[in-house]
Short mmCIF file of C-alpha atoms and ligand atoms in Angstrom, two decimals:
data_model
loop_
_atom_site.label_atom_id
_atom_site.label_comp_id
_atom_site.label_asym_id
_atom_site.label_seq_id
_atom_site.Cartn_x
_atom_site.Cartn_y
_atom_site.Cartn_z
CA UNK G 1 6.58 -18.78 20.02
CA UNK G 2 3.17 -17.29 20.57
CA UNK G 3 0.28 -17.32 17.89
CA UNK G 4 -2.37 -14.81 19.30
CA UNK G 5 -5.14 -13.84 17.22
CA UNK G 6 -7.85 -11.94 19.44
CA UNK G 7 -7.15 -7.97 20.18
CA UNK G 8 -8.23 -8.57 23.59
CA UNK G 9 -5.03 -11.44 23.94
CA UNK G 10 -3.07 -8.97 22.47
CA UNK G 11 -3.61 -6.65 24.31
CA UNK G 12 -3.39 -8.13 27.71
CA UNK G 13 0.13 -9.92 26.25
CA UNK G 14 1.60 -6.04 25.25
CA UNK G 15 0.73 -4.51 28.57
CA UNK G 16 2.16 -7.58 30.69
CA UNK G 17 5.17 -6.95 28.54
CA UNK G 18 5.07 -3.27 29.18
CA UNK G 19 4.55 -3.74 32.91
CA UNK G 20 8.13 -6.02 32.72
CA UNK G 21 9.67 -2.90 31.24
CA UNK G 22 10.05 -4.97 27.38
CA UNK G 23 11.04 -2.95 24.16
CA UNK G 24 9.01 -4.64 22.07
CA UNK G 25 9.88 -4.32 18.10
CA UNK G 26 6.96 -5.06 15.38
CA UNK G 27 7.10 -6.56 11.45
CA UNK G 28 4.24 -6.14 10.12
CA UNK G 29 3.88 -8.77 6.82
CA UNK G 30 0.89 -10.17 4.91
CA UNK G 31 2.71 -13.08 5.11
CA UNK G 32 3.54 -15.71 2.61
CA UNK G 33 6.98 -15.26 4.03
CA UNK G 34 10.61 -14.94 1.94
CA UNK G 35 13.72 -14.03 2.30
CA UNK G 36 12.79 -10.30 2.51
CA UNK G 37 11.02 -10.90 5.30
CA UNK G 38 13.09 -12.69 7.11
CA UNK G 39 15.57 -10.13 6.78
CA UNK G 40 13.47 -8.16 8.29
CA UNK G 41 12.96 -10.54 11.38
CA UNK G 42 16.20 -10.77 11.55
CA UNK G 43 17.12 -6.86 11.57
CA UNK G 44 14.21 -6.31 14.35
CA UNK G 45 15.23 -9.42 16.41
CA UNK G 46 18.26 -7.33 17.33
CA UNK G 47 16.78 -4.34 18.09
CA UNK G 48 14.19 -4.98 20.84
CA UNK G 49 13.58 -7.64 23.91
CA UNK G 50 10.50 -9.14 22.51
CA UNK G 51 9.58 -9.53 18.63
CA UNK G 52 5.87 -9.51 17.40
CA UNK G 53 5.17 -10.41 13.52
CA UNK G 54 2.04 -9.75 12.64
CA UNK G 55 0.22 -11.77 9.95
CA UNK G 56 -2.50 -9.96 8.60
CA UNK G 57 -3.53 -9.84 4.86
CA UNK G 58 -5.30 -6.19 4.74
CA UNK G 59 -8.49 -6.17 2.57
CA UNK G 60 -8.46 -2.49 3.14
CA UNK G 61 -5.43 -2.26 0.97
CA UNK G 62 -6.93 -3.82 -1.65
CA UNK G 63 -9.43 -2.09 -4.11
CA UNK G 64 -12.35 -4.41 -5.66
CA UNK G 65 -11.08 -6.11 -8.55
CA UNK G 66 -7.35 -6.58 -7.18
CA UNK G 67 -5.65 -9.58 -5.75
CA UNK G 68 -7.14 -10.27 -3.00
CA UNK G 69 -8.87 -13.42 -3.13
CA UNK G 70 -5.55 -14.71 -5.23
CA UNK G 71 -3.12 -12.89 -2.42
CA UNK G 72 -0.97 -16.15 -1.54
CA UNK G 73 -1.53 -17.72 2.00
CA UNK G 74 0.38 -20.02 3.75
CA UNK G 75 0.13 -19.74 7.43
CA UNK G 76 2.03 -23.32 8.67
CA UNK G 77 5.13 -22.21 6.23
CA UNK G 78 5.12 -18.83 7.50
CA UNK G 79 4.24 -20.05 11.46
CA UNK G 80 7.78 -22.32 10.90
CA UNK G 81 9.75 -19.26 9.39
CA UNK G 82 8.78 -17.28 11.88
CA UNK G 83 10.22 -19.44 14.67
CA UNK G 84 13.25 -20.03 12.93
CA UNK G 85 14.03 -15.93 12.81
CA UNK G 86 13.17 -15.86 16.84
CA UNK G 87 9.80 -14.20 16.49
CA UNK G 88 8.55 -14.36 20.48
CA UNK G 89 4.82 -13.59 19.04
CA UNK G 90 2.70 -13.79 15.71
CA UNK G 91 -0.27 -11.82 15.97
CA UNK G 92 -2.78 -12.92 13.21
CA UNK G 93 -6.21 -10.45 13.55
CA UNK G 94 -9.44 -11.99 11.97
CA UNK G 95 -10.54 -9.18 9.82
CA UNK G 96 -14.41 -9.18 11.14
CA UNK G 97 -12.43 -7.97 14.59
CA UNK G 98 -9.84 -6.04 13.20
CA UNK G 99 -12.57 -4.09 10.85
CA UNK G 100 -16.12 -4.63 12.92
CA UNK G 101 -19.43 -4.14 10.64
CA UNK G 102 -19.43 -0.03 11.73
CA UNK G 103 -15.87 0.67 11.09
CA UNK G 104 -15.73 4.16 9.42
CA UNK G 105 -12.34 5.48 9.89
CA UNK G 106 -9.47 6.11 7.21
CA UNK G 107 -5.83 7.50 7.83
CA UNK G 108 -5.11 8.74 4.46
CA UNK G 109 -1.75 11.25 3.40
CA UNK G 110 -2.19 14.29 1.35
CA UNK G 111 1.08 14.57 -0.48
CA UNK G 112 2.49 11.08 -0.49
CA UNK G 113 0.32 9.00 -1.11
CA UNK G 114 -0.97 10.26 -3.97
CA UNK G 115 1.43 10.12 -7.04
CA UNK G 116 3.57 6.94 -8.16
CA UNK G 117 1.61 3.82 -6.80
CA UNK G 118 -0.89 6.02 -5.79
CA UNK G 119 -2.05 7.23 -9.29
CA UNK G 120 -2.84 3.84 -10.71
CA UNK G 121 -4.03 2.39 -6.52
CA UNK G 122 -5.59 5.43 -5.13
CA UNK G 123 -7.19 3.78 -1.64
CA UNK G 124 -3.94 1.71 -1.45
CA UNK G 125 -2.27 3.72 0.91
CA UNK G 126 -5.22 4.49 2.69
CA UNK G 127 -5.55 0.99 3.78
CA UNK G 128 -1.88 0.37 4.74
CA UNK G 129 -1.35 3.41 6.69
CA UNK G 130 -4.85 2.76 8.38
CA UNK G 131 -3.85 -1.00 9.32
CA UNK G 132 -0.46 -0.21 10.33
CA UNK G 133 -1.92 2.72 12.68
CA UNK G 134 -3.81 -0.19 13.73
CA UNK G 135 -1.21 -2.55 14.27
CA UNK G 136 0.80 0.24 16.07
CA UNK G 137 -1.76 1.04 19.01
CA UNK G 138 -2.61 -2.91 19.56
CA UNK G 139 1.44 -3.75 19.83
CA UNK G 140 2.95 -0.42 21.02
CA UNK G 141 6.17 -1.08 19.82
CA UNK G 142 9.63 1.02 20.19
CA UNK G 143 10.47 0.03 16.76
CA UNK G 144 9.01 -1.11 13.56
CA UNK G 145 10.62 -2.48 10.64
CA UNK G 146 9.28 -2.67 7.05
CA UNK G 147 11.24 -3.10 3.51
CA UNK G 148 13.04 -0.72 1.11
CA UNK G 149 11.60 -2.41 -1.89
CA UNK G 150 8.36 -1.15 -1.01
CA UNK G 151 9.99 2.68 -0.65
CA UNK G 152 6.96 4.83 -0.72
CA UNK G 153 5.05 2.66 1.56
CA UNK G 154 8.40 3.28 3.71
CA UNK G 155 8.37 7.23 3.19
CA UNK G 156 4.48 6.93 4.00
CA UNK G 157 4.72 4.89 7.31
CA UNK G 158 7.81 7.52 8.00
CA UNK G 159 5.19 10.72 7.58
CA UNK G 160 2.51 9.40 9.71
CA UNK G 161 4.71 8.47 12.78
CA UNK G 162 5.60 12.29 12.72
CA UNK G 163 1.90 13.21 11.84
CA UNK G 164 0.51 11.06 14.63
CA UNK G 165 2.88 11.33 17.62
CA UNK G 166 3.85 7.84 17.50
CA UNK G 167 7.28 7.21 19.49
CA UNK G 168 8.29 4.58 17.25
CA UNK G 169 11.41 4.01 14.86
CA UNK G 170 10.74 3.03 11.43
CA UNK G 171 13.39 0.83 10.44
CA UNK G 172 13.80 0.50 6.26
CA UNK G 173 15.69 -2.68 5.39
CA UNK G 174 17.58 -2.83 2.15
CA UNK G 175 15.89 -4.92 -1.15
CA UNK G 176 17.25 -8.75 -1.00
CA UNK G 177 16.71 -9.82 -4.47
CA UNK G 178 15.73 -13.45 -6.53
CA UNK G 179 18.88 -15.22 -8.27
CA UNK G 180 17.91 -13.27 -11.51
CA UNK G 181 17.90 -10.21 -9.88
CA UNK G 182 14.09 -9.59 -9.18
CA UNK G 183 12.98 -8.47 -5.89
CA UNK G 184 11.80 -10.56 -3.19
CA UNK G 185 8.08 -10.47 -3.45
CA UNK G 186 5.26 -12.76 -2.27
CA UNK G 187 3.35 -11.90 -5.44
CA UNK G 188 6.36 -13.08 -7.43
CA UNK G 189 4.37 -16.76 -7.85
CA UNK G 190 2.05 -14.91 -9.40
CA UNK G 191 3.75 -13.71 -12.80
CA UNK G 192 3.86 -15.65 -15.48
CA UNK G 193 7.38 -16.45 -17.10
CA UNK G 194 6.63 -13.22 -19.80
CA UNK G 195 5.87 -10.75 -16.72
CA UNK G 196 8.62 -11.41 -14.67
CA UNK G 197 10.79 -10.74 -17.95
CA UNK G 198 9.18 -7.69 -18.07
CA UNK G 199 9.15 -7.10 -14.23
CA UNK G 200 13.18 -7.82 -14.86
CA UNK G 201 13.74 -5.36 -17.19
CA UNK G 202 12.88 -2.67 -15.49
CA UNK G 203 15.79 -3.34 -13.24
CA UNK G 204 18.00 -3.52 -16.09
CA UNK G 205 16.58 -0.21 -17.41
CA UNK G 206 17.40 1.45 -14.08
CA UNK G 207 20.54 -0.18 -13.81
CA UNK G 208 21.83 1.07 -17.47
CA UNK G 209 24.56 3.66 -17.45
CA UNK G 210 22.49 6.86 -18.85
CA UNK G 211 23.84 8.93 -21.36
CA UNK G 212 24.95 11.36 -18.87
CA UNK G 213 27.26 9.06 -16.76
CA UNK G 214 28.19 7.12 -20.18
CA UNK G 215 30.26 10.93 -21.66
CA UNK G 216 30.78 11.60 -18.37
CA UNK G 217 33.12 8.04 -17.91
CA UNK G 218 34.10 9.19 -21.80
CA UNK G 219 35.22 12.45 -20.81
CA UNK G 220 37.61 11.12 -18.07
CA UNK G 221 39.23 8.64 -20.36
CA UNK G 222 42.49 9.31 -20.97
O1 PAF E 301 4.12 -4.34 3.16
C1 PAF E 301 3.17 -5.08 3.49
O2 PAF E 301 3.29 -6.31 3.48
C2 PAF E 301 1.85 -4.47 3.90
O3 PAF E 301 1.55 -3.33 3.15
C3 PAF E 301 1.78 -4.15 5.41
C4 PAF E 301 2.79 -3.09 5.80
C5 PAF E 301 2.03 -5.42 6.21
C6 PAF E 301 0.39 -3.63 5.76
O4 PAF E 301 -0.59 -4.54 5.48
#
């Protein structure tokens, strides 16, 4: 496995691979690697000749105030899990040359990006979609595959392949969840034990029967 981490290696790596007639498939994480992620690796692994996992926390997709300072990091860990899931090549940017001093451009969406997650983090998207464009013209892959759990990040990343003529396949992998049911998150470390209760009940709130389905199963009983 291959850790490159300057655009112009990258670069020279994808177009060797290119020239050798590679499909090449790309998951982008932030790293701090679980299970989600590896399912991930795993999914892509069998989709192209050559996988690239790029491991890149995005200050873009932070606003001031957030996480990103506390985001947690732990590049050996994720450099081992990475090998163990078959990744050919981890591409890890420094952010001073993935977003030189004069970098002024944003890829933002309209419609999508603006309600759910995007009321209460309004540049959020703005920063993913602009790094993942990123990430897309540096490892010109076939396919890329990113996580259900993070579903309008997923419908986003969708829209802007479309938008921007990319000829890639977005590949959404389903949620892989903690013992007690929460999803697989590398921010989960970061609740305390009364959050994740709370971050737990919402799955129990969407998985209650609603009244509907409840008279519904009470209609049909015999
Ligand atoms: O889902 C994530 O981990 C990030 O938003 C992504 C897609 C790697 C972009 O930084």
């Amino acid at each position: 496995m291959q850790v490159i981490r300057q655009l112009v290696e990258i670069r020279a790596k994808v177009a060797s691979l290119q020239a050798e007639g590679k499909r090449i498939a790309l998951v982008p994480t932030m790293g701090y690697l679980h299970d989600g992620h590896l399912s991930l690796l795993r999914e892509a692994r069998g989709r192209a000749d050559i996988l690239i996992m790029s491991l890149f926390v995005n200050p873009t997709q932070f606003a001031p105030g957030e996480d990103l300072d506390l985001y947690p990091r732990d590049e050996e860990g994720d450099l081992a899990k990475a090998k163990s899931c078959g990744v050919d090549i981890v591409f890890c940017p420094d952010a001073t040359e993935l977003y030189p001093d004069n970098f002024q451009t944003s890829i933002s969406l309209k419609k999508l990006a603006a309600p759910m997650c995007g009321e209460s983090r309004p540049i959020h998207f703005a920063g993913v979609a602009t790094v993942v464009t990123k990430l897309f013209n540096l490892c010109q892959p076939q396919v890329a595959v990113f996580g259900q759990k993070d579903a309008q990040q997923l419908a986003i990343l969708k829209q802007l392949v479309i938008d921007l003529n990319f000829d890639i396949e977005i590949i959404g992998c389903p949620i892989v969840r903690e013992e007690d049911g929460l999803a697989m998150s590398s921010r989960n470390v970061r609740l305390s034990p009364s959050e994740r209760k709370q971050a737990r009940s919402l799955l129990e709130a969407f998985s209650a029967p609603t009244r509907d389905s409840t008279a519904a199963s009470e209609t049909r009983k015999p």
